[in-house]
Structure formats: C-alpha cells, structure tokens
mmCIF file of C-alpha atoms in Angstrom:
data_model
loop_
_atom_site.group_PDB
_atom_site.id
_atom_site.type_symbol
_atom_site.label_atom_id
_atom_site.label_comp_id
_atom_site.label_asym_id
_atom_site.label_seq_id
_atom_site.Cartn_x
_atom_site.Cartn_y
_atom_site.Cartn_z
ATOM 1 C CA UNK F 1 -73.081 -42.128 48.215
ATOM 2 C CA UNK F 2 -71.257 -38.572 48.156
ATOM 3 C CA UNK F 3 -71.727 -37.993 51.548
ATOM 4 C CA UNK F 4 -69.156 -38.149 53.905
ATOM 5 C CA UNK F 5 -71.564 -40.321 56.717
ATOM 6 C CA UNK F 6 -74.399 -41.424 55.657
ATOM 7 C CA UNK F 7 -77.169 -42.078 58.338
ATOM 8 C CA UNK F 8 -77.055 -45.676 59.989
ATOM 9 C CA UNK F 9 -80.554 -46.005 57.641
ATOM 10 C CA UNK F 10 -79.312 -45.168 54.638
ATOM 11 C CA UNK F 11 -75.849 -47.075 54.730
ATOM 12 C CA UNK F 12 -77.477 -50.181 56.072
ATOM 13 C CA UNK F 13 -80.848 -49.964 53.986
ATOM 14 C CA UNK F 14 -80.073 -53.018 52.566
ATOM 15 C CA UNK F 15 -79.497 -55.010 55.892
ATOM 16 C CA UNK F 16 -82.750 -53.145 56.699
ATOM 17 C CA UNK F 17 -84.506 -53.974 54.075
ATOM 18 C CA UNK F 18 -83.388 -57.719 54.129
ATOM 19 C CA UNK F 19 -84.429 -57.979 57.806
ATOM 20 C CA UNK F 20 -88.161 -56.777 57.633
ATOM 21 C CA UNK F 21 -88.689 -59.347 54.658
ATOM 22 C CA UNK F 22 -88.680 -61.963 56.303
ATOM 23 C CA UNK F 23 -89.472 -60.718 59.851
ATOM 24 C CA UNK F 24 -92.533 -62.310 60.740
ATOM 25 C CA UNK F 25 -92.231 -61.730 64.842
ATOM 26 C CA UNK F 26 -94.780 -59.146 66.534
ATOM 27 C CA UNK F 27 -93.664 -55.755 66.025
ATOM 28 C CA UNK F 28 -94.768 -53.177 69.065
ATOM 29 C CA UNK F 29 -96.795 -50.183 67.466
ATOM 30 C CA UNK F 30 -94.782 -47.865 65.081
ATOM 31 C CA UNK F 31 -91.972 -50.231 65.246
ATOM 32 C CA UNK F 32 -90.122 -50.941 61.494
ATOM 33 C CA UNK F 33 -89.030 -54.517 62.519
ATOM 34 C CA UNK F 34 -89.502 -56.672 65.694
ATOM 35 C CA UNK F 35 -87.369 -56.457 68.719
ATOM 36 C CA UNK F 36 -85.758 -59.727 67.916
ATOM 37 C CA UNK F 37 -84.956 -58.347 63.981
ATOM 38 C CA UNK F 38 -83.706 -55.284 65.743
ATOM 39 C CA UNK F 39 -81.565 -57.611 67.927
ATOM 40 C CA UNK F 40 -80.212 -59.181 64.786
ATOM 41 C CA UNK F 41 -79.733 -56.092 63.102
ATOM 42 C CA UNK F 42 -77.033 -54.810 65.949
ATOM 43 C CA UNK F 43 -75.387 -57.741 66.574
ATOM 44 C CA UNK F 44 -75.138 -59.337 62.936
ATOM 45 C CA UNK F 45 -76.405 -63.186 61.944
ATOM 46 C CA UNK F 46 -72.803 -64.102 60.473
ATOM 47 C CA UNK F 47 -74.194 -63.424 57.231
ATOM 48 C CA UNK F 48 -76.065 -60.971 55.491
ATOM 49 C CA UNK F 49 -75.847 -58.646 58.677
ATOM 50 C CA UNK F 50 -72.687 -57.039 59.813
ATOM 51 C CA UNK F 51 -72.745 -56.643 63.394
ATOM 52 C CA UNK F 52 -72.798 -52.679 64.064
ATOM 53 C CA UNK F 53 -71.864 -53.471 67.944
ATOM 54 C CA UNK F 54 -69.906 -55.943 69.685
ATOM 55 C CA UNK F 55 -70.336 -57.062 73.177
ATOM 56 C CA UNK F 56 -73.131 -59.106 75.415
ATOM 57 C CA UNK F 57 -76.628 -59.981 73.598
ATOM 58 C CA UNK F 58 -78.320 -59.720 76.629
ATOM 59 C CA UNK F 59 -77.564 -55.800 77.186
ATOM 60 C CA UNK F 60 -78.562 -55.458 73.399
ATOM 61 C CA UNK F 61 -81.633 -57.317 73.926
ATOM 62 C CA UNK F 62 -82.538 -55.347 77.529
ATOM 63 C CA UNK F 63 -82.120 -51.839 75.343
ATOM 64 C CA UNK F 64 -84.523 -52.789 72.506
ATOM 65 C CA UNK F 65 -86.968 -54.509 75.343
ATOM 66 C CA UNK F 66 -86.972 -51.308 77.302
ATOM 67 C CA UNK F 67 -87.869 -49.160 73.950
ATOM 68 C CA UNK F 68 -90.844 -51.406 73.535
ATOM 69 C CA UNK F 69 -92.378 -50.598 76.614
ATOM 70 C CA UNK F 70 -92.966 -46.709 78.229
ATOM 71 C CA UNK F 71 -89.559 -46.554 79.626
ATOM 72 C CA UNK F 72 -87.022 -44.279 77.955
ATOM 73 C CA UNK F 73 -83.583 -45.522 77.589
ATOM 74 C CA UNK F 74 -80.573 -44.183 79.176
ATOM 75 C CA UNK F 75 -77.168 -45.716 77.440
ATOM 76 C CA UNK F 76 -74.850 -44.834 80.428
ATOM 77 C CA UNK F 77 -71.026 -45.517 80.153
ATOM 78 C CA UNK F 78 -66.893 -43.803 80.177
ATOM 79 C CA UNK F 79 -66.259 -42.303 76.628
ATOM 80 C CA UNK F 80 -65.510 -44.694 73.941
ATOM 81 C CA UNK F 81 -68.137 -47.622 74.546
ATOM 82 C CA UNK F 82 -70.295 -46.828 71.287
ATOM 83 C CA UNK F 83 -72.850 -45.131 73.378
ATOM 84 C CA UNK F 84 -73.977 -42.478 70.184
ATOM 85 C CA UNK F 85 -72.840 -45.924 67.776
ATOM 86 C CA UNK F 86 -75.981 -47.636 69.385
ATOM 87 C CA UNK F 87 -78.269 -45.056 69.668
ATOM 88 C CA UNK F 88 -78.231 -44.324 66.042
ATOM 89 C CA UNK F 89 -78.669 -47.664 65.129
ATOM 90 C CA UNK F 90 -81.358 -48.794 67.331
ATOM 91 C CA UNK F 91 -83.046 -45.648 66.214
ATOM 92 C CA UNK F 92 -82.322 -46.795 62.621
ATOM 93 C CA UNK F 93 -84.169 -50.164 63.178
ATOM 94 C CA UNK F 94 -86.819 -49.371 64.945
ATOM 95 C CA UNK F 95 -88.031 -46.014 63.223
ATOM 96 C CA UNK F 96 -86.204 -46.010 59.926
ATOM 97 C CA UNK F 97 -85.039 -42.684 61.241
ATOM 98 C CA UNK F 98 -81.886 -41.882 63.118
ATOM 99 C CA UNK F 99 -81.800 -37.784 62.353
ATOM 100 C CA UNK F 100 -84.053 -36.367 65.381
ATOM 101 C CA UNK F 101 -80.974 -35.274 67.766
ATOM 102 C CA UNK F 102 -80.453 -33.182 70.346
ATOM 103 C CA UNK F 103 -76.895 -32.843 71.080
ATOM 104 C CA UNK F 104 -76.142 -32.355 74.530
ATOM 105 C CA UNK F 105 -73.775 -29.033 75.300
ATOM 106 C CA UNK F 106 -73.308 -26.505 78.090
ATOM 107 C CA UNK F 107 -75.279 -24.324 75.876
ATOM 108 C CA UNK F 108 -77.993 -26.401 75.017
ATOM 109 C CA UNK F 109 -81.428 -24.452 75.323
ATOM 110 C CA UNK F 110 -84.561 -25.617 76.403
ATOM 111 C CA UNK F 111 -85.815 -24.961 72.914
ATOM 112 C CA UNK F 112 -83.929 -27.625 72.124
ATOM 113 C CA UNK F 113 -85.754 -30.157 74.119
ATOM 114 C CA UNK F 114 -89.167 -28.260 74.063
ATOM 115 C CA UNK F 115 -89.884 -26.116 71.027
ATOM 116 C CA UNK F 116 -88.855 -22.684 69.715
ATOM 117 C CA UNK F 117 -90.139 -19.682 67.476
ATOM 118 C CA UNK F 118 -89.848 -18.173 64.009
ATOM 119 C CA UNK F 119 -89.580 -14.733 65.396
ATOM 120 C CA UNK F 120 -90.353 -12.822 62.761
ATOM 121 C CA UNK F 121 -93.816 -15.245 61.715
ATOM 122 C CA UNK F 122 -94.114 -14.577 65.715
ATOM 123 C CA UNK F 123 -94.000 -10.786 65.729
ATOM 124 C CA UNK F 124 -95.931 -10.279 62.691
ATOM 125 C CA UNK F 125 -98.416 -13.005 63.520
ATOM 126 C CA UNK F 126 -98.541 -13.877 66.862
ATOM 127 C CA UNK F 127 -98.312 -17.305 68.418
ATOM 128 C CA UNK F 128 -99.428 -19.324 66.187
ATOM 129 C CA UNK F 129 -98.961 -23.479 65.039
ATOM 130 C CA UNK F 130 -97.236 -21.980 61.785
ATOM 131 C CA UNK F 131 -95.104 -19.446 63.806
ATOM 132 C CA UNK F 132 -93.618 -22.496 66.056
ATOM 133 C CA UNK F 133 -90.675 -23.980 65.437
ATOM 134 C CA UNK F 134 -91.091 -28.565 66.769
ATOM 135 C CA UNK F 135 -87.769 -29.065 68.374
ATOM 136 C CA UNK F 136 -86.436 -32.923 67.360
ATOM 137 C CA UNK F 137 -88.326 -34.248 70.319
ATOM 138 C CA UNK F 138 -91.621 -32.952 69.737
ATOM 139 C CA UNK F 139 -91.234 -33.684 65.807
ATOM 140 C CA UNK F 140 -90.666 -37.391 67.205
ATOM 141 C CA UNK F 141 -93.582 -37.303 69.303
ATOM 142 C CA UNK F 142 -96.163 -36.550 66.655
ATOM 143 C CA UNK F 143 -94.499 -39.056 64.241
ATOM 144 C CA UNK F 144 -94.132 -41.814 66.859
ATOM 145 C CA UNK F 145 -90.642 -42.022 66.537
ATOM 146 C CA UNK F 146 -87.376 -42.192 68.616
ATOM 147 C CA UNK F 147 -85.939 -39.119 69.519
ATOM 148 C CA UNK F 148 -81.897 -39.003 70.923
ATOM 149 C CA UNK F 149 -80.401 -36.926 73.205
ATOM 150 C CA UNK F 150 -77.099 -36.969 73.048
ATOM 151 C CA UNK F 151 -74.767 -36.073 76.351
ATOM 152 C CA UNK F 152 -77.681 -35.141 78.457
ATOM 153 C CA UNK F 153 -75.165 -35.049 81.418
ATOM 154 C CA UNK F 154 -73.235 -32.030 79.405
ATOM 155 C CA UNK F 155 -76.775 -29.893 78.943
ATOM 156 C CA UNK F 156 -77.675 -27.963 82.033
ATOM 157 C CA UNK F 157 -79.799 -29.348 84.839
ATOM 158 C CA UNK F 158 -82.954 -26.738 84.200
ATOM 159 C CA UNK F 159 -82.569 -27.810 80.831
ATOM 160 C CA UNK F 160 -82.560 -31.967 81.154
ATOM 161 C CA UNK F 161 -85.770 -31.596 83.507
ATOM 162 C CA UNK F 162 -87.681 -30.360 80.670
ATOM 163 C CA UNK F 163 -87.868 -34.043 79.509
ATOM 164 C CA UNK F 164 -89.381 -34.901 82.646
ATOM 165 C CA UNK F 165 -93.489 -34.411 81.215
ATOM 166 C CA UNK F 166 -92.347 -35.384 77.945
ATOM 167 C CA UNK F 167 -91.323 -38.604 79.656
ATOM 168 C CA UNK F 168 -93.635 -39.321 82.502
ATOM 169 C CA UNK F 169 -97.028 -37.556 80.660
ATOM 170 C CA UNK F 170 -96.326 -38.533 76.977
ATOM 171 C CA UNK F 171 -97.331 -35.094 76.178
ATOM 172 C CA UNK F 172 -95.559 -31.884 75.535
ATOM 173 C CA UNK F 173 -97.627 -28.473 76.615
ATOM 174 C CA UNK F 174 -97.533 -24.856 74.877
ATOM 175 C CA UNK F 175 -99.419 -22.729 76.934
ATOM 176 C CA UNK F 176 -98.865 -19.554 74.871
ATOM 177 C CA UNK F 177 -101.415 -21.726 72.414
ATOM 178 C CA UNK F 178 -103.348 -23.636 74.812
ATOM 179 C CA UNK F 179 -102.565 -26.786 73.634
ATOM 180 C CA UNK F 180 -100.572 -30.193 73.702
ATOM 181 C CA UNK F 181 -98.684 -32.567 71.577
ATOM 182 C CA UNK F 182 -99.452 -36.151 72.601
ATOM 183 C CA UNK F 183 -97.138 -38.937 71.961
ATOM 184 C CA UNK F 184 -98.082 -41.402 68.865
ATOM 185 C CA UNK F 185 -97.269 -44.898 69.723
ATOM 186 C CA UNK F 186 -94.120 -45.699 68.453
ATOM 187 C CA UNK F 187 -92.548 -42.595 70.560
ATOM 188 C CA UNK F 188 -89.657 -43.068 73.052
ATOM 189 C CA UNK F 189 -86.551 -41.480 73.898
ATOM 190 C CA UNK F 190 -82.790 -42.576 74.042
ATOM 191 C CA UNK F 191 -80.306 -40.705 76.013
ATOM 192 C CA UNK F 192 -76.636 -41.658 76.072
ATOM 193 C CA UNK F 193 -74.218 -39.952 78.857
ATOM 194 C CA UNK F 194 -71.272 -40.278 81.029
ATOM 195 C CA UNK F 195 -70.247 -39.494 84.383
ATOM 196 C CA UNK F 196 -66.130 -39.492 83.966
ATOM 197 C CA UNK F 197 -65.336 -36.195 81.852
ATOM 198 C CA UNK F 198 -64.804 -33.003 82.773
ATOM 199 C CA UNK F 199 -68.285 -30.549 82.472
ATOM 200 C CA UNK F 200 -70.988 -33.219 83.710
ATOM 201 C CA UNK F 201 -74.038 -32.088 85.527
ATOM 202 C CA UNK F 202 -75.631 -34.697 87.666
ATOM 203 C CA UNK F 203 -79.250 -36.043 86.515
ATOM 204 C CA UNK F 204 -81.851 -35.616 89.222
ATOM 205 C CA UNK F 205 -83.683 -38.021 90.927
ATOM 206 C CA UNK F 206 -86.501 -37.328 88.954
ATOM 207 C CA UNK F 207 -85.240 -37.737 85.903
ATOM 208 C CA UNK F 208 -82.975 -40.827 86.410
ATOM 209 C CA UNK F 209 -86.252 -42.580 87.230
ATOM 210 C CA UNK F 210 -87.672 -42.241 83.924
ATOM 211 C CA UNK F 211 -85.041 -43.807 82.264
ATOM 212 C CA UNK F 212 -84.272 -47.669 82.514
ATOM 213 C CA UNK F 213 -80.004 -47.362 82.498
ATOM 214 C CA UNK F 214 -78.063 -49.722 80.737
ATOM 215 C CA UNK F 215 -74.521 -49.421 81.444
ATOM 216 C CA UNK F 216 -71.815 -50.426 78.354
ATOM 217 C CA UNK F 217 -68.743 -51.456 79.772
ATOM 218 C CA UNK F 218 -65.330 -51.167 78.261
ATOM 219 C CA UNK F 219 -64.199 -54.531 76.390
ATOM 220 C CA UNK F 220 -63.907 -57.195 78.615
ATOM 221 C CA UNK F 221 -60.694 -58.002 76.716
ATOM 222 C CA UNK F 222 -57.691 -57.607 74.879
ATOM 223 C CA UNK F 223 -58.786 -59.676 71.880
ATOM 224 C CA UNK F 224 -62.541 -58.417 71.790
ATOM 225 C CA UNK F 225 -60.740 -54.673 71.826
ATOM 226 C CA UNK F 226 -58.639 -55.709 68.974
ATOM 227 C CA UNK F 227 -61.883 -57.146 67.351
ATOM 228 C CA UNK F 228 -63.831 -54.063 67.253
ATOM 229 C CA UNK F 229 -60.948 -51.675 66.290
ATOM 230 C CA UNK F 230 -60.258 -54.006 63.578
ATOM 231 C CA UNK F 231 -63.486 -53.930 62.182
ATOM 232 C CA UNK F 232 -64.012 -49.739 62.781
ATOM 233 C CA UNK F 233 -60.775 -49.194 61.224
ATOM 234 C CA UNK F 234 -61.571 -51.084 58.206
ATOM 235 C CA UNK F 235 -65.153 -49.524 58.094
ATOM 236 C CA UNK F 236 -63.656 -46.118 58.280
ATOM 237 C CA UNK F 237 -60.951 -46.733 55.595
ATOM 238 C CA UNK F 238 -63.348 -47.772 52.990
ATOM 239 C CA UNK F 239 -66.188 -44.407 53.488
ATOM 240 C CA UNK F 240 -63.151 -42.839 53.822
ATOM 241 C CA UNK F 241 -61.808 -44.284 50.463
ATOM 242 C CA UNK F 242 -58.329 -44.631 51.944
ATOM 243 C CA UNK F 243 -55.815 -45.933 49.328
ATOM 244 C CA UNK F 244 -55.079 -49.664 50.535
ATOM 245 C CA UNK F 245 -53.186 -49.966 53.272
ATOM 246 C CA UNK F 246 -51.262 -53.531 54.354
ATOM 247 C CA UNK F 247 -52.632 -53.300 57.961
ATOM 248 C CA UNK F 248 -51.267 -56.191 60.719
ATOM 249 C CA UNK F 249 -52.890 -57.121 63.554
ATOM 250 C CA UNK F 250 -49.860 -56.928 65.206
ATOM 251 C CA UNK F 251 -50.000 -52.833 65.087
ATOM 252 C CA UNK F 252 -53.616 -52.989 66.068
ATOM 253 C CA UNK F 253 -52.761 -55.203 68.652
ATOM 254 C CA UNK F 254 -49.764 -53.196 69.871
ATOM 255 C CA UNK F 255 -51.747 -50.093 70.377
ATOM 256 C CA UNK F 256 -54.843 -51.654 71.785
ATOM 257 C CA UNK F 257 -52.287 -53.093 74.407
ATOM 258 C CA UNK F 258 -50.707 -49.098 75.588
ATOM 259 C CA UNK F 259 -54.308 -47.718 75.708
ATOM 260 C CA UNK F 260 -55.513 -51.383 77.949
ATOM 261 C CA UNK F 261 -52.332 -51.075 80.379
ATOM 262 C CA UNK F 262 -52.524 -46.890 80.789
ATOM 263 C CA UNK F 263 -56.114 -47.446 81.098
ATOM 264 C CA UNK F 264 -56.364 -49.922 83.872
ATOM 265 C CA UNK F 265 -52.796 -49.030 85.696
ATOM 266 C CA UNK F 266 -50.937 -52.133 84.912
ATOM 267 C CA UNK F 267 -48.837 -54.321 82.612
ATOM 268 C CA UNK F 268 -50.820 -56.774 80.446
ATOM 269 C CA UNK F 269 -49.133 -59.752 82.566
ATOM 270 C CA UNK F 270 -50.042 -58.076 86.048
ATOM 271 C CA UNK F 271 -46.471 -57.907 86.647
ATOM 272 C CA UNK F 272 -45.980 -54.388 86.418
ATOM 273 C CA UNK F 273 -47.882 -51.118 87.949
ATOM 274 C CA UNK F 274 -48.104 -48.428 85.551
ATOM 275 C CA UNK F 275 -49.241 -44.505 86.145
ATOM 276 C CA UNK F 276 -52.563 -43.716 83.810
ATOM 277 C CA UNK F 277 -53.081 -40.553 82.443
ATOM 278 C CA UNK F 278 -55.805 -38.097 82.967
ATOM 279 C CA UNK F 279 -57.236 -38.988 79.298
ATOM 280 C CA UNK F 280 -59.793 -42.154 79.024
ATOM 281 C CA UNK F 281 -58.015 -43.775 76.277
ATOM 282 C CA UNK F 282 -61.025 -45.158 75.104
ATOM 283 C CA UNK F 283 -61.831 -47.711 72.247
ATOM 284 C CA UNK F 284 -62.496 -44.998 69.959
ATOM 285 C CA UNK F 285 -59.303 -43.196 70.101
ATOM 286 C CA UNK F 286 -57.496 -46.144 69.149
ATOM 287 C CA UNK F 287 -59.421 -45.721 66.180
ATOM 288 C CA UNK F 288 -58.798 -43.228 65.476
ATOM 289 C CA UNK F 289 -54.772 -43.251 66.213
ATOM 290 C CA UNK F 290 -55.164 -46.546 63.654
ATOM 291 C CA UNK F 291 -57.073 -44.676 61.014
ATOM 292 C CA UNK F 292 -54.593 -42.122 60.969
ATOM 293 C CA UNK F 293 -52.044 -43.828 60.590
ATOM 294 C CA UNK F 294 -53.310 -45.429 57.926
ATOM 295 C CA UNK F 295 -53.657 -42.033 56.205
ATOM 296 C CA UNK F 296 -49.994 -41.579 56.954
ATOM 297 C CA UNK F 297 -49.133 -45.082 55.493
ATOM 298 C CA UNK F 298 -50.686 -44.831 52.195
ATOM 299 C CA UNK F 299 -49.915 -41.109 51.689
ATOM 300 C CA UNK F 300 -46.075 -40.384 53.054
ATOM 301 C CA UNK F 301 -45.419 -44.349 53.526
ATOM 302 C CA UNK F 302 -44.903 -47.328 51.497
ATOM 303 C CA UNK F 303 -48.678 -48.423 52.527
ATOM 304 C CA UNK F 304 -47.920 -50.257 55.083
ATOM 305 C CA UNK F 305 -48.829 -49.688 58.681
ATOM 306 C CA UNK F 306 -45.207 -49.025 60.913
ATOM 307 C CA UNK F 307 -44.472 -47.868 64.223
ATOM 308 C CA UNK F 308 -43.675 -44.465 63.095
ATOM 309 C CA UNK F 309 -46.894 -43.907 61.465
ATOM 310 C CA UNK F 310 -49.424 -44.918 65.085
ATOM 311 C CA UNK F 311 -46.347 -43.521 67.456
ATOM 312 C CA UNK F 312 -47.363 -39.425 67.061
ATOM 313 C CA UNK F 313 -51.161 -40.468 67.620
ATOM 314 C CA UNK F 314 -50.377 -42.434 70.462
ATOM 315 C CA UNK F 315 -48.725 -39.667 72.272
ATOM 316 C CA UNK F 316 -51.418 -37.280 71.141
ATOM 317 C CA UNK F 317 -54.005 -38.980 72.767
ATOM 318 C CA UNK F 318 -52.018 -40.282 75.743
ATOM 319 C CA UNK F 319 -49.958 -36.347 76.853
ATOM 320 C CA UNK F 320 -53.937 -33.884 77.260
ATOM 321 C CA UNK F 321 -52.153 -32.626 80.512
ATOM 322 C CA UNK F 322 -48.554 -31.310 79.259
ATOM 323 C CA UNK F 323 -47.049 -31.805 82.673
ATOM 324 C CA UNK F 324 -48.612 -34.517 84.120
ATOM 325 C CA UNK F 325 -49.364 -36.853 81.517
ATOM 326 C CA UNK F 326 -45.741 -36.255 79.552
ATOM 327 C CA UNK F 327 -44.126 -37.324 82.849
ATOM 328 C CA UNK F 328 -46.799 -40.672 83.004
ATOM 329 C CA UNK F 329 -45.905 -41.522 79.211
ATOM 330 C CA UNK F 330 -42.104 -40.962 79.686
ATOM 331 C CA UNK F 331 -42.066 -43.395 82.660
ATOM 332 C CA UNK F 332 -44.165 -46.348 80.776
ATOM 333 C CA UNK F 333 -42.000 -45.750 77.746
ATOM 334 C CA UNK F 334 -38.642 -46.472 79.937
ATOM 335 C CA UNK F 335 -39.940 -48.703 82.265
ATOM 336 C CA UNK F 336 -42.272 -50.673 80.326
ATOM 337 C CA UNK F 337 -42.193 -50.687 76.027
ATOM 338 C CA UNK F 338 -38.293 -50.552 76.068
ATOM 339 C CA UNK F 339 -37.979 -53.812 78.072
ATOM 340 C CA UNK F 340 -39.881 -55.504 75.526
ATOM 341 C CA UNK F 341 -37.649 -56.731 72.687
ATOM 342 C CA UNK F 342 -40.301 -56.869 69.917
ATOM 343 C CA UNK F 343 -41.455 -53.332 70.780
ATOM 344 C CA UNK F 344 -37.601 -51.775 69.981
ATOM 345 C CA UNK F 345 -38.801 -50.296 66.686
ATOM 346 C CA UNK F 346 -42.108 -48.668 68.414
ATOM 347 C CA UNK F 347 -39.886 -47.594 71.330
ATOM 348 C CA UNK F 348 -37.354 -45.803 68.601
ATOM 349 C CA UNK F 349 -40.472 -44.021 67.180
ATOM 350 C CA UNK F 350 -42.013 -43.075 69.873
ATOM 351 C CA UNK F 351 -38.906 -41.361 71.423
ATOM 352 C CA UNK F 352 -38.840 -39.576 68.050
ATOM 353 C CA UNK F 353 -42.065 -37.832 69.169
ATOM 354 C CA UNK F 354 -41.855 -37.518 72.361
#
C-alpha cells in the first residue's frame, strides 16, 4: 500500500478475511462476522490475529454485545485510551467499513449529523433526492452500517441532539421532501468522547440515555503500558518505513514511567509526591515521544534509541502551560530523575532541553 494509513479494513483484510472463514457462530443481521469473531478480531488469538487493543475482554465483549442490539455505543474515557483505535476497528469487523465519520469539532454542523445540499442542483432544481447531499450517518443508515462520531462532547449541544431520532426512531426525516430514511438492520452508531479537555460540552440527559457507555480506563499498569507502546511503536515504525532502529525496553520503559508518575502525582514506589501537569500524558503521547525518537535515532543518530533522542519529546508533551508546567517538570527533574543513578544520562539530556 502507498497510502500513508490505510483503513483498519484494508490493512487487516487478511485477519478479516481469515476470521469469517471459519466463523460459523450466529451473526446479528448485516453483521460481517459474529460477535465472538469480532471479539477475536480486537483482542488477537496468539496467532494469526494481532490484537488491535489491549486491556479487559469483558469491556471488549460488552461493546460488540451492545452493537448487536438497538443500543448505540458510547466509548467514554481521558485522551489516550484508544477510544477512535476501537471504534474503527469494531466498525471494520462488523461492517467491513470503517470510513462513515463524523468528526466531532466546535464547528461541526448539523449537516454533518443530518444531511446537507448541492446548492446549485438545489437552486436550479429544487429539493430534490438528487439535489441532497446523505451526511455519513444517513449513508450508514440506508446501508445498515456503523456510523462514528468522533468527539461528540467537542460538537455543540444543538448539534449532538440531532442524533436523538436517529437513535431512538431508527429513522431520519426531511421534511422539505416529505419523506424518511429508515434504518436497515445492521445500522448502529458509535460515539467516542471525553470529559477531561478543555472545549467539552456536556451530553444531555436525553442523549446519554441512548447510548450504553463503556468507559476505557488508562492501563492498569506499568508493564501493560509498556506493552501497548511497544507494540504501537513498532506498528508505526514499519507503515512508517522507519530505517531500523535498535529500540530497548529500557527507553520505553523509562518514559512510560515520567508520563505514569506525572500522571497519577507520585513516584513509582509511593515514596515520593510529585506535582502533575495540566497535560494528560496519555498512552498515546508516549507514542508518539517513542516514535520520534526513533526518527531522530535512525536519521541524526547511530540507530539506536538514547536519552537525548526521547528527552526534547518528553518535555514537549510534559511543559503545554509555559509557566506552570516548566516549574512542575523542573521540580520532578531535581527532586525525582536526578536521585536515580541509572537515570544520570536521561537527567543530562533532559537539562539540555529544558
């Protein structure tokens, strides 16, 4: 492939393709394999299937249940859990089709959610079927598929309630044609969001009840954080086509450690209470500080991973406030990294940058 990221159903086809084989389970209507192949597509069988998420089966197994019955799914958690990560791959698995998105911004329109016009079909025409222009939802409505809404805490409140018929009716009006789109079976709707950033508007009452809200926590710990950065980072080197890079564990280890403590204000041996910063420090951001590092490694290094190559990434991701957050990372970098003897060379490249 030439592209840069291919779907979840195109770079996994053959996962896909392997799965539905042999998948003899009952399939709800419009579904392309069976909850429990979907199941096994996320989390991986240890052997033809890489596991696209890691963390508890039984909140993977709650999501796909709740997209087999008339419940929409809301994937609810702080930035960083894989919220989008699962969406597009449950949407993957169980329509063959991850592309009908609506991303979630403070200028999202209703269009977006509803439908919109060709204007100029529209002014020369009139309303008509061929003048309309299906917004992802309603496309995924008449081909019974799943639609995703990503951030629907970022789009404005007038503008979330227009999934409210779409999810409680099945059916999506246009009175200036006096007519409906009805859901085909196969239809339903996940929404991913959180409620820690800056620019959320709170989901009404009436809304939250039509979704059934799973909740992804962070890693439960150190070594399952160093797990899935591992794996990410080696994912992303290769579609990247990053020159090989002799990556330790150690480095992953090192940084997945800064982001835990500053994250949860305190030392990995609860001895220490550390400031956090007004960033979330997430499991993605380590992945990225790692992947760029890499870059750095194999490009201006001698391709392999150092201190100096994760050290400006880790202050670029830990200093967003330049008051604030400076005086947090100064204090855990004195009072904390310097006091640990192995950490002297990623103390000495981290005052470099700071």
């Amino acid at each position: 492939m030439t592209v840069l990221r291919p779907h979840a159903e195109d770079q996994y086809a053959e996962e896909l393709a392997f799965l539905a084989k042999d998948d003899d389970r009952t399939r709800p209507p419009g579904w392309k394999l069976s909850p429990w192949a979907v199941t096994t597509y996320i989390l991986g069988d240890g052997d033809r299937v890489t596991p696209k998420y890691v963390g508890a089966r039984r909140i993977v197994e709650v999501a796909v249940a709740t997209l087999a019955t008339d419940r929409a799914l809301l994937l609810l958690g702080v930035p960083g859990t894989a919220k989008t990560w699962l969406s597009e791959h449950l949407a993957a698995a169980i329509s063959g089709d991850s592309t009908l998105l609506v991303q979630g911004t403070a200028g999202t329109a209703e269009e977006a959610v509803r439908y919109g016009w060709n204007y100029a079909r529209l002014l020369a025409e009139g309303p008509s079927i061929d003048a309309l222009t299906p917004s992802p939802v309603m496309r995924a409505m008449a081909e019974g598929r799943i639609a995703r809404v990503e951030e629907l805490t970022r789009m404005p409140s007038d503008v979330q309630d227009a999934l409210i018929t779409v999810l409680s009716e099945k059916t999506l009006p246009i009175p200036e044609l006096n007519r409906e789109v009805q859901a085909e079976r196969g239809f339903n709707v996940i929404a991913t969001a959180n409620d820690r950033d800056r620019g959320v508007n709170e989901l009404s009452s009436a809304l939250r009840r039509r979704f059934n809200t799973v909740v992804l926590p962070v890693p439960a710990t150190a070594e399952e954080e160093v797990d899935i950065v591992s794996r990410r980072v080696t994912q992303l080197g290769r579609a990247l086509e990053l020159p090989e890079t002799t990556t330790g564990l150690s480095e992953i280890r090192r940084v997945v450690t800064v982001f835990r403590e500053l994250r949860m204000g305190v030392t990995e041996d609860g001895c220490t209470k550390v400031k956090s910063p007004s960033g979330t420090l997430s499991t993605a951001e380590a992945i990225s500080v790692l992947t760029n590092g890499i870059a750095l490694a194999a490009h201006f290094g001698d391709g392999v991973l150092r201190p100096a190559d994760v050290a400006a990434g880790i202050v670029g991701a830990v200093v967003q406030e330049p008051v604030s957050d400076r005086v947090v990372w100064r204090e855990y970098l004195e009072t904390v990294v310097r006091e640990r003897p192995d950490w002297r060379d990623f103390y000495r490249a981290c005052r470099e940058v700071s």
